[in-house]
XYZ file of N, CA and C in Angstrom:
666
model
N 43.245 -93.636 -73.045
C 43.223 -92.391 -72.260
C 44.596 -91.758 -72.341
N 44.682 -90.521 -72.829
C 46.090 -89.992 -73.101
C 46.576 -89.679 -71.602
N 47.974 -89.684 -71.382
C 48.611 -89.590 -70.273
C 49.230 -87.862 -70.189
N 48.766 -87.021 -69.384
C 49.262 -85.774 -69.028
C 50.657 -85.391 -69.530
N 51.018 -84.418 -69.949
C 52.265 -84.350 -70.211
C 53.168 -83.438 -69.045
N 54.561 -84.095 -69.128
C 55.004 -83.978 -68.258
C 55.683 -82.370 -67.080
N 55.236 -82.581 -66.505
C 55.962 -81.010 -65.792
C 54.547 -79.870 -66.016
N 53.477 -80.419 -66.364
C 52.155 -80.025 -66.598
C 51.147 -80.246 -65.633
N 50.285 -79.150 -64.871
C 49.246 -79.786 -64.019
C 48.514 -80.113 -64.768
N 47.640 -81.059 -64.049
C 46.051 -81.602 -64.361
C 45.344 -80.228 -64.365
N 43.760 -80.398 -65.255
C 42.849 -79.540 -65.026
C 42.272 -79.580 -63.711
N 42.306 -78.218 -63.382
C 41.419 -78.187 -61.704
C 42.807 -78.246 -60.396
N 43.835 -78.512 -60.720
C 44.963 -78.551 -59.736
C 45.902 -77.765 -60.355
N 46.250 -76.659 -59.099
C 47.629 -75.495 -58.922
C 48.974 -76.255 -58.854
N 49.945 -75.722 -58.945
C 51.204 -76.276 -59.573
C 51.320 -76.179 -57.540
N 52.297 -77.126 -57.594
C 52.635 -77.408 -56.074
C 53.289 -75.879 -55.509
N 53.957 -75.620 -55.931
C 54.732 -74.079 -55.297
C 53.949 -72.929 -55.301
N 53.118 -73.314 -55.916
C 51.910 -71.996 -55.864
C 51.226 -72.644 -54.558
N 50.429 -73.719 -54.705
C 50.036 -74.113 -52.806
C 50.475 -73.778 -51.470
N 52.123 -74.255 -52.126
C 52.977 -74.280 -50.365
C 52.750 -72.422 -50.383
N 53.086 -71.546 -51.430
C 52.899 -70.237 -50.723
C 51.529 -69.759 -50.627
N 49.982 -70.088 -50.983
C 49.516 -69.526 -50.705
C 49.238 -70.210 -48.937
N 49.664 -71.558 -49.091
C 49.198 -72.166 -47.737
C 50.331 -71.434 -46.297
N 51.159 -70.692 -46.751
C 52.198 -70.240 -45.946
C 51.775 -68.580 -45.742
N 51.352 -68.048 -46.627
C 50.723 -66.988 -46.906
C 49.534 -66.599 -45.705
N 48.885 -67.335 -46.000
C 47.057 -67.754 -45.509
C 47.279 -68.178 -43.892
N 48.550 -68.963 -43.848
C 48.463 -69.755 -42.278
C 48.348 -68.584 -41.118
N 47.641 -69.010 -39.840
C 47.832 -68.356 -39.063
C 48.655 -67.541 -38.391
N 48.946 -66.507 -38.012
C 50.140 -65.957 -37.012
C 50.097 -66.504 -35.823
N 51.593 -67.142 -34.947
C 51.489 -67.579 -34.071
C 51.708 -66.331 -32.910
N 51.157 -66.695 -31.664
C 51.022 -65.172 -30.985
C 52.698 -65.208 -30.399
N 52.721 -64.168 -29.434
C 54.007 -63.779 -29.004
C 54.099 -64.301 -27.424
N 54.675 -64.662 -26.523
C 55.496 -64.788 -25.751
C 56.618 -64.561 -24.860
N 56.595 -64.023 -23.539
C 57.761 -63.321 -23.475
C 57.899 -62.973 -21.821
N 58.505 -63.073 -20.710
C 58.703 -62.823 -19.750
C 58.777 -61.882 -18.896
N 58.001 -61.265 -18.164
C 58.140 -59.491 -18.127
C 58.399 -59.329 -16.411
N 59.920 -59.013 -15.899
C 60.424 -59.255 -14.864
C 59.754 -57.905 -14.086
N 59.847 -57.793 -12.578
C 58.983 -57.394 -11.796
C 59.577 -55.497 -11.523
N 58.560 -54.938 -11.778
C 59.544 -53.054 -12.289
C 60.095 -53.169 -13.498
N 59.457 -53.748 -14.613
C 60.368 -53.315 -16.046
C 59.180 -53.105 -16.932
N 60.101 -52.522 -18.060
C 58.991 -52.111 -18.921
C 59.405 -53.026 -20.631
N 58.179 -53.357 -21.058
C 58.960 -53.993 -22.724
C 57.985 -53.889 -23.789
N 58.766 -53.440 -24.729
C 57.608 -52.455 -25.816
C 57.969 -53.822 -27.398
N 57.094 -53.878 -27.863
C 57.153 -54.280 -29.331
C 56.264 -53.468 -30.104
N 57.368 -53.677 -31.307
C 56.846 -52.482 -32.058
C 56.567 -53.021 -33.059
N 55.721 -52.487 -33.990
C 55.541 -52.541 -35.915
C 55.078 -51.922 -36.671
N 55.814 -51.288 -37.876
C 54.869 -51.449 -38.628
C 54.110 -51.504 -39.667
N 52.570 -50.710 -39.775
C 51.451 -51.011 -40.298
C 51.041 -50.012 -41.171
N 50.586 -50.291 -42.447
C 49.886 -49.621 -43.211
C 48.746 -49.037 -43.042
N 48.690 -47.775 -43.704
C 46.681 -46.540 -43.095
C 46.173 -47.720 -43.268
N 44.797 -47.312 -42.737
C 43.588 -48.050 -42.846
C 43.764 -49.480 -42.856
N 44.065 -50.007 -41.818
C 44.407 -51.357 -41.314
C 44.008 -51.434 -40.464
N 42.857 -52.822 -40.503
C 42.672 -53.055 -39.129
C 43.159 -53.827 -38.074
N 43.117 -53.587 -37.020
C 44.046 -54.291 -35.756
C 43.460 -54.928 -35.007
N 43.608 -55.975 -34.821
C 43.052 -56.544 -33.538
C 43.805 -57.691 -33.052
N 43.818 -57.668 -31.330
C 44.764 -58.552 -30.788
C 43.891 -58.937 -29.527
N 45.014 -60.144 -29.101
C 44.518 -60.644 -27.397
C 45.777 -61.391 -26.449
N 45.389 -60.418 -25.426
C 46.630 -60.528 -24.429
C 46.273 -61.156 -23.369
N 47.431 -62.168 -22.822
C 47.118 -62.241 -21.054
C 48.130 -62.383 -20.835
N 48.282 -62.252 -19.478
C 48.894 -61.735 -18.380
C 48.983 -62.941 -17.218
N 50.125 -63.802 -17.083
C 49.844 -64.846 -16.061
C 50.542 -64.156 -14.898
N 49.878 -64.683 -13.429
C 50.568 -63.902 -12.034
C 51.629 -65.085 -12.131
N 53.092 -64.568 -11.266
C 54.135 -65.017 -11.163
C 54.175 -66.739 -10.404
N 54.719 -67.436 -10.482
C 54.848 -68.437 -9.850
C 54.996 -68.572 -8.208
N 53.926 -69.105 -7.519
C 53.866 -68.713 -6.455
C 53.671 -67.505 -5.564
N 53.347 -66.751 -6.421
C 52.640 -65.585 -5.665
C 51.468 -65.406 -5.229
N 51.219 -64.276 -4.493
C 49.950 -64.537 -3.571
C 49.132 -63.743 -4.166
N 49.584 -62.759 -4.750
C 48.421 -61.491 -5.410
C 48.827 -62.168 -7.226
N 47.526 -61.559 -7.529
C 47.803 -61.467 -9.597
C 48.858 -60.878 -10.288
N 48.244 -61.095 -11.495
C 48.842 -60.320 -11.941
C 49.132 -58.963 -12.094
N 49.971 -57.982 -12.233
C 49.789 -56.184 -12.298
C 50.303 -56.418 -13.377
N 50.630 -55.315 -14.146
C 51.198 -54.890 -15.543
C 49.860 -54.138 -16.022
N 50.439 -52.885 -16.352
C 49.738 -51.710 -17.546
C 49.768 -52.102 -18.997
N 49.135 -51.820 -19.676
C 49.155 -52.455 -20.982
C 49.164 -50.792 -21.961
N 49.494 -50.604 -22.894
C 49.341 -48.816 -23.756
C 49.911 -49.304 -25.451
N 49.012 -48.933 -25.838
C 49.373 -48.866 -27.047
C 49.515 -47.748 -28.116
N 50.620 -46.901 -28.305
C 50.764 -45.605 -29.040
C 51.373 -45.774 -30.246
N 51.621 -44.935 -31.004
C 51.858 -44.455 -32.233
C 52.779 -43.799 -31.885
N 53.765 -43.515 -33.117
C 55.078 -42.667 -33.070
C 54.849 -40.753 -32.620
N 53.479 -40.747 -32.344
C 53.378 -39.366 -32.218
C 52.802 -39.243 -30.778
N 52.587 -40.522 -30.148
C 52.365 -40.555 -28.896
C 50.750 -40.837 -28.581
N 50.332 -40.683 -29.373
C 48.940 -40.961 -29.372
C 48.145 -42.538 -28.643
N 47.509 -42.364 -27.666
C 47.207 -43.620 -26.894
C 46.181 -44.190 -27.686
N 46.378 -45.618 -28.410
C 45.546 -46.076 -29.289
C 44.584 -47.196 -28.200
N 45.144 -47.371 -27.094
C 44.637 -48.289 -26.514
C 45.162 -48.288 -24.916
N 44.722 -48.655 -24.198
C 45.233 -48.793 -22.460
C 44.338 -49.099 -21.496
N 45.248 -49.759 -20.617
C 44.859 -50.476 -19.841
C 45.144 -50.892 -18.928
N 45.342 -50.275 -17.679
C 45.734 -50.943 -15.891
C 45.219 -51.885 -15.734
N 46.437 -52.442 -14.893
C 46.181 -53.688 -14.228
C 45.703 -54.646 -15.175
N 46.417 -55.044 -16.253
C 45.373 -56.384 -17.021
C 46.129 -57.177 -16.794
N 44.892 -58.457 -17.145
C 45.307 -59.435 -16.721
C 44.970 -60.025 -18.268
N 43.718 -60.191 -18.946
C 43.486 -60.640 -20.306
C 42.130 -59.905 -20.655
N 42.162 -59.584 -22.033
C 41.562 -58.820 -22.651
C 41.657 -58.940 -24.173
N 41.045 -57.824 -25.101
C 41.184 -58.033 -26.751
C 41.239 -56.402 -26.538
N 41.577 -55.881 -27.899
C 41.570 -54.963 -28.545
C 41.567 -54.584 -29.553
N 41.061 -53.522 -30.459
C 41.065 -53.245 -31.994
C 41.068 -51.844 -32.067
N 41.430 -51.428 -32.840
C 41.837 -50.472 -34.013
C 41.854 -50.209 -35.069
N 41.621 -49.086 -36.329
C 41.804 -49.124 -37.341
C 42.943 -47.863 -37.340
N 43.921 -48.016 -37.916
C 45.073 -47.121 -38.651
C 44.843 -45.954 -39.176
N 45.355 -44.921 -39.307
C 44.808 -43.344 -40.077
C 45.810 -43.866 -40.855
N 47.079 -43.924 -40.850
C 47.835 -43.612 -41.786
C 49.273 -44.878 -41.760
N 49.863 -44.702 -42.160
C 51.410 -45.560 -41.912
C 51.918 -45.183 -41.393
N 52.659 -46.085 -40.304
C 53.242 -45.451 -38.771
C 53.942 -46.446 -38.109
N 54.749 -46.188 -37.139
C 55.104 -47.654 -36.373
C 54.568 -47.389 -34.920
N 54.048 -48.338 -34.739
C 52.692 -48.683 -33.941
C 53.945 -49.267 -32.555
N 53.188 -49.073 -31.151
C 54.244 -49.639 -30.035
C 53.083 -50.278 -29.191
N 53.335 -51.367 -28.529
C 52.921 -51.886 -27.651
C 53.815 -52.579 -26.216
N 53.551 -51.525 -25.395
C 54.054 -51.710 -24.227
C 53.385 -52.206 -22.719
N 54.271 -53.373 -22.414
C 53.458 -53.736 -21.117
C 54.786 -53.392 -20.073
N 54.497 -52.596 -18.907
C 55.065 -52.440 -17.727
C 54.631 -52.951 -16.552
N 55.475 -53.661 -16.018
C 54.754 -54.622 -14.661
C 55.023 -53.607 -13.431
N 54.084 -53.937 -12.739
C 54.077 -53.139 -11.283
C 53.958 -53.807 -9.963
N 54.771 -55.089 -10.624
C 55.199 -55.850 -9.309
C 56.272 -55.122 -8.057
N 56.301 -55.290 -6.996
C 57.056 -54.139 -6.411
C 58.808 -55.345 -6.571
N 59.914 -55.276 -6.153
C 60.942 -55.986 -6.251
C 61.443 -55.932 -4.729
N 61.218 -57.275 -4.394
C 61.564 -56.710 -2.885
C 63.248 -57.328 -2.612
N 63.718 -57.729 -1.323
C 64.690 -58.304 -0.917
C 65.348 -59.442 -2.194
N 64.193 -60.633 -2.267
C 64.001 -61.766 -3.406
C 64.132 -61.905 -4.714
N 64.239 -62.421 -5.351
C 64.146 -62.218 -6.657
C 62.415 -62.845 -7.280
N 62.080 -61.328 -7.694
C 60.430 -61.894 -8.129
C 60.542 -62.678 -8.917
N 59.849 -63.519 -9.007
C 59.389 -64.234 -10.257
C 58.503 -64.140 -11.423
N 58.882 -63.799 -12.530
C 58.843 -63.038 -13.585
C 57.300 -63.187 -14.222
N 56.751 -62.491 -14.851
C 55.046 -62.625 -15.262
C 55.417 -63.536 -16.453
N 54.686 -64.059 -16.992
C 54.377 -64.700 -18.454
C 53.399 -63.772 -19.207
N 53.860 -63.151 -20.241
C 52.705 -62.791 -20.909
C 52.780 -62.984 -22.484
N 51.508 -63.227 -23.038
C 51.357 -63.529 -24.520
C 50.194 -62.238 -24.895
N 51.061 -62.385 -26.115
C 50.121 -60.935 -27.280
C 50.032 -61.841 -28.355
N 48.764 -61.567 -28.714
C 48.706 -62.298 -30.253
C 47.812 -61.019 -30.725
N 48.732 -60.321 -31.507
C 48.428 -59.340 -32.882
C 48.490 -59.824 -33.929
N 47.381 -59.314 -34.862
C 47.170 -59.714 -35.760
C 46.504 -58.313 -36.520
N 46.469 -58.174 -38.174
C 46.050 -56.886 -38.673
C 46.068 -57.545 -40.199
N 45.465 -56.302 -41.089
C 45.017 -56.954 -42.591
C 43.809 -58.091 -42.579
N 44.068 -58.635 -43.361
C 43.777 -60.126 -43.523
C 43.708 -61.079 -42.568
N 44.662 -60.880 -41.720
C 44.504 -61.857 -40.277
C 43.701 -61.431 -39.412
N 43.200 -59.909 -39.487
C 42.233 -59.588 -38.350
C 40.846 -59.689 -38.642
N 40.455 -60.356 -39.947
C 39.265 -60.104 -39.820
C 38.816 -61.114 -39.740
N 37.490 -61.432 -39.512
C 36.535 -62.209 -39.028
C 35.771 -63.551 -40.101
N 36.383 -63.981 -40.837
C 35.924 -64.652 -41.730
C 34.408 -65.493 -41.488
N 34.804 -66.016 -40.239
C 33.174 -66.917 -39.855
C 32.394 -66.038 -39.939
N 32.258 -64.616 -38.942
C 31.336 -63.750 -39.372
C 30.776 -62.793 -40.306
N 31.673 -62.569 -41.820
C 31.520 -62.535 -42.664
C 30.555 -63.210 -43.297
N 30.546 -64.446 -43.151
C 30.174 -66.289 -43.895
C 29.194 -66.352 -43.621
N 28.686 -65.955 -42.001
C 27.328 -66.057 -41.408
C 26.595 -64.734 -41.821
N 27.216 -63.175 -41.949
C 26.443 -62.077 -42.647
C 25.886 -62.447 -43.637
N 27.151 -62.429 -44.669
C 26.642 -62.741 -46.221
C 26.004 -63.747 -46.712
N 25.991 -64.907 -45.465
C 25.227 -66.366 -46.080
C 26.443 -67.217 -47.245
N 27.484 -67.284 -46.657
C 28.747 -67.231 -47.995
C 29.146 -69.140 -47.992
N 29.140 -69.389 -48.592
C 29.726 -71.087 -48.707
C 31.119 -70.946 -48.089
N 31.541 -72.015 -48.031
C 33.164 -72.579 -47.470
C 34.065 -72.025 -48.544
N 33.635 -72.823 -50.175
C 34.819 -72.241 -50.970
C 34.541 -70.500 -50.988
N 33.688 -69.966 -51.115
C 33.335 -68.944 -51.081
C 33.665 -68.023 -50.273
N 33.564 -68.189 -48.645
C 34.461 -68.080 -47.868
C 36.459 -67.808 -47.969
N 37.232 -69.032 -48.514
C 38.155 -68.929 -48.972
C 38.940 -67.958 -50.191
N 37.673 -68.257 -51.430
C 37.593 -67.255 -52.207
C 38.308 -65.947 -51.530
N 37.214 -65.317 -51.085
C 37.092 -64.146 -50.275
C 38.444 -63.654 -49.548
N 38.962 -64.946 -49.084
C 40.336 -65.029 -48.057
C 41.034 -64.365 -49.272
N 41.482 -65.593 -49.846
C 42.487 -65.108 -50.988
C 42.871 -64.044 -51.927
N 41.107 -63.435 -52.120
C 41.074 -62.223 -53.037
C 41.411 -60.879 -51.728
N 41.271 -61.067 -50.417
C 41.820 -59.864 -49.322
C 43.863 -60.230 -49.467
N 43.621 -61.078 -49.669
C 45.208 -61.229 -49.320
C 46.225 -61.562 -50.945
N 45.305 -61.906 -51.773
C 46.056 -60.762 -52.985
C 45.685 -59.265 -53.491
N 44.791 -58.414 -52.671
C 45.046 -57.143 -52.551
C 45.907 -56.627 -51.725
N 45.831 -57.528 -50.612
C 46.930 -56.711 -49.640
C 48.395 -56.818 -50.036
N 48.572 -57.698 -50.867
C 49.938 -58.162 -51.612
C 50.264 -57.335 -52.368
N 49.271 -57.162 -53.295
C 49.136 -55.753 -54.324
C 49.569 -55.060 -53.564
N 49.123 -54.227 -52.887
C 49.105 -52.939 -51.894
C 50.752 -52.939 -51.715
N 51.002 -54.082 -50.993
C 52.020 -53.575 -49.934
C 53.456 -53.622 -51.210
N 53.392 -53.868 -52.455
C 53.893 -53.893 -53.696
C 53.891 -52.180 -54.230
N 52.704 -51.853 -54.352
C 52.746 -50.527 -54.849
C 53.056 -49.488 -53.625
N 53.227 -49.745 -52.438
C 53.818 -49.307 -51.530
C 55.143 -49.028 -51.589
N 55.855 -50.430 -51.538
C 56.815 -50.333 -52.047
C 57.719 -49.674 -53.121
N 56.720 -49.314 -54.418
C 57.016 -49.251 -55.330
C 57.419 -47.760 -54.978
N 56.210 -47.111 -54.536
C 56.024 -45.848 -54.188
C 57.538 -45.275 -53.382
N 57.908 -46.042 -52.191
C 59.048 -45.853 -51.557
C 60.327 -45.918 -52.184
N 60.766 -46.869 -53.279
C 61.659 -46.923 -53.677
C 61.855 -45.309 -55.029
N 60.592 -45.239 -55.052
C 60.405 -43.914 -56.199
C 60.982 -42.302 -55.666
N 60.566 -42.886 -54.375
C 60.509 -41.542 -53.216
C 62.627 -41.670 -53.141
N 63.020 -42.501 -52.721
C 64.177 -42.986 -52.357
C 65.154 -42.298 -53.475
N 64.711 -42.687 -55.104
C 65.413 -42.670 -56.099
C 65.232 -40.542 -56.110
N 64.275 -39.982 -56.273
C 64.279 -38.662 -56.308
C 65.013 -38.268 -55.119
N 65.175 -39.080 -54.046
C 65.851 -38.236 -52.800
C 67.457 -38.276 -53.409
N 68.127 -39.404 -54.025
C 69.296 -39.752 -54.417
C 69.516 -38.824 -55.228
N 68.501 -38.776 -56.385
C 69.129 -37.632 -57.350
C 69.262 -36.139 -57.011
N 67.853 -36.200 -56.250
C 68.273 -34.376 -55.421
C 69.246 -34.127 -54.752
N 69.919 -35.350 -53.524
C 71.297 -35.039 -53.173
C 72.578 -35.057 -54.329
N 72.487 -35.798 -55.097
C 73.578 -35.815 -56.086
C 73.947 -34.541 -56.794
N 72.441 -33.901 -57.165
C 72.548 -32.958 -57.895
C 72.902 -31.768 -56.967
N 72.393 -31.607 -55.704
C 72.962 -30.329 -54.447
C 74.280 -30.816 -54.234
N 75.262 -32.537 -54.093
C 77.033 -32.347 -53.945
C 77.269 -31.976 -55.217
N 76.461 -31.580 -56.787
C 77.558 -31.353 -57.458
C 77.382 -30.200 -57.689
N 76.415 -29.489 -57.314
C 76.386 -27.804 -57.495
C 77.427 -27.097 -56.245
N 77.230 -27.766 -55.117
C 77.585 -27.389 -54.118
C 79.705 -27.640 -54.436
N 80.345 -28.976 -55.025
C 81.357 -29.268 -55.603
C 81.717 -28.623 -56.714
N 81.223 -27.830 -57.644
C 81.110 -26.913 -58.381
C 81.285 -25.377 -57.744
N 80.415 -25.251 -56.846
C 80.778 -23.787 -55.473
C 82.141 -24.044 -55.062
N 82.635 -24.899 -54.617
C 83.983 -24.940 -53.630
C 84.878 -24.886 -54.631
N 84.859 -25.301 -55.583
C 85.698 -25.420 -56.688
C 86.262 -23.819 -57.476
N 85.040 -23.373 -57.229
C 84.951 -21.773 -58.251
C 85.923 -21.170 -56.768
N 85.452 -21.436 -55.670
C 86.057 -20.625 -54.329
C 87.514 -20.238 -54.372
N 87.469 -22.070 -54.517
C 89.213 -22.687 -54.664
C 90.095 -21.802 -55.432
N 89.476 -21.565 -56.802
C 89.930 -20.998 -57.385
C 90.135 -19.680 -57.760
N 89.075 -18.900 -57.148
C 89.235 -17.639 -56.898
C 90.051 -17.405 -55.798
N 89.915 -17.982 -54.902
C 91.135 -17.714 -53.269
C 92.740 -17.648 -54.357
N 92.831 -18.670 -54.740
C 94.082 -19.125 -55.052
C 94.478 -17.716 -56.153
N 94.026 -17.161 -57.369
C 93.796 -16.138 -58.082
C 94.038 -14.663 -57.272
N 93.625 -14.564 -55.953
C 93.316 -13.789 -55.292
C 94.800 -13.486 -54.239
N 95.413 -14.909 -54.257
C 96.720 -14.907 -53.343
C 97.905 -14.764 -54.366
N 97.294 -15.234 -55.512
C 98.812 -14.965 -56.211
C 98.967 -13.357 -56.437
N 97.855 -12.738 -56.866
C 97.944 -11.117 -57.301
C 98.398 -10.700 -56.131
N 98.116 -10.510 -54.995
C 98.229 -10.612 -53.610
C 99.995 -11.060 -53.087
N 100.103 -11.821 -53.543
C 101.770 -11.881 -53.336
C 102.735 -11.140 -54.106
N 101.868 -10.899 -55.518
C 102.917 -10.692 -56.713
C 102.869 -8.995 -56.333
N 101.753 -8.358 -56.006
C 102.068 -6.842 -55.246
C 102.812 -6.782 -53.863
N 102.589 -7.667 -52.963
C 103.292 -7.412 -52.171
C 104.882 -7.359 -52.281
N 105.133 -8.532 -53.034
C 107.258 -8.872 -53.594
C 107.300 -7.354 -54.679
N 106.448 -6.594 -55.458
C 106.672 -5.493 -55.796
C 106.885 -4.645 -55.045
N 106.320 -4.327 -53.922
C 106.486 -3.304 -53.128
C 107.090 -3.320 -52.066
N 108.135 -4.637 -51.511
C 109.487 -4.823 -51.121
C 110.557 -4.634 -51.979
N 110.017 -4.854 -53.494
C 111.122 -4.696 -54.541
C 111.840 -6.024 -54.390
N 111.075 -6.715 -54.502
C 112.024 -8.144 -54.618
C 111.428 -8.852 -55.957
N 110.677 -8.312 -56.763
C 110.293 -8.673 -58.090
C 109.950 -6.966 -58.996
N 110.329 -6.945 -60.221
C 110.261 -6.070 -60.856
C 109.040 -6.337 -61.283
């Protein structure tokens, strides 16, 4: 039986560094965490590419030892102000969305604990957002389509090397945008360095004739 040669996979097995990233790739997002003291407000932001879908789930723990729940408003807008989502008084809930366009997306929770004499004791709250590839529903996919396990995965992998694609020619797109912005300014400081220059030199043209009549007509130059 011939022995594999070396630094070579087997048939049917991915080279190890291709695994660890698609398995790092693929892994879950862990949700967020974060303390939200009593009258304050705290926004996280990101973002997200058009046509992306969103979906998340929040709660809201009441303070340690308190007698009433939790309060906190929940709002979710867009850079143009647009309320993508909201919600008084939550305590836990989900939400979704799909994206029009590329934008940076805000999510703000404000507590409406009142602050009295004491020092309140602060809410706990967790957001777990998730969008692309992480928001969608794979089991229920599996159960629509009638889809196997590898099949299933399949599926994973081929959403999340398009979205890789994507966010590549995105990129690509931006750095293209970037490079024409560079050359259009370069080319307006050197027309514009070319203007000051002609100025320069006409002022200066303009002061010597300008002096050389005036010392004539004191008679201090022939």
């Amino acid at each position: 039986m011939p022995l594999p040669l070396p630094g070579r996979p087997r048939l049917g097995q991915a080279p190890l560094p291709a695994l660890l990233l698609l398995a790092v790739l693929v892994g879950p997002a862990r949700p967020i965490s974060f303390q939200l003291p009593g009258k304050a407000r705290k926004c996280l932001r990101e973002e997200i590419h058009r046509d992306t879908l969103v979906t998340g789930e929040y709660e809201i723990g009441a303070p340690p030892g308190s007698s009433t729940g939790p309060s906190a408003n929940l709002k979710i807008t867009d850079s143009a102000g647009h309320i993508l989502y909201a919600k008084e008084d939550a305590t836990k809930g989900k939400f979704a969305f799909t994206t029009e366009d590329y934008d940076m997306f805000e999510a703000c929770f404000e507590s409406k604990l009142p602050v009295g004499t004491g020092r309140m004791p602060d809410q706990l709250v967790i957001l777990d957002m998730k969008h692309g590839v992480e928001a969608k529903n794979y089991e229920e996919i599996a159960k629509v389509e009638k889809l196997k396990p590898l099949e299933v995965e399949l599926r994973r992998l081929e959403d999340l090397s398009e979205s890789i694609v994507n966010d590549f020619a995105y990129m690509k797109k931006r750095e293209e945008e970037m490079r024409d912005t560079n050359e259009s300014t370069n080319t307006r400081v050197l027309y514009f360095s070319i203007f000051s220059m002609c100025c320069l030199i006409g002022l200066a043209t303009w002061q010597v004739f300008y002096l050389r009549r005036f010392f004539k007509a004191k008679k201090l130059i022939e």
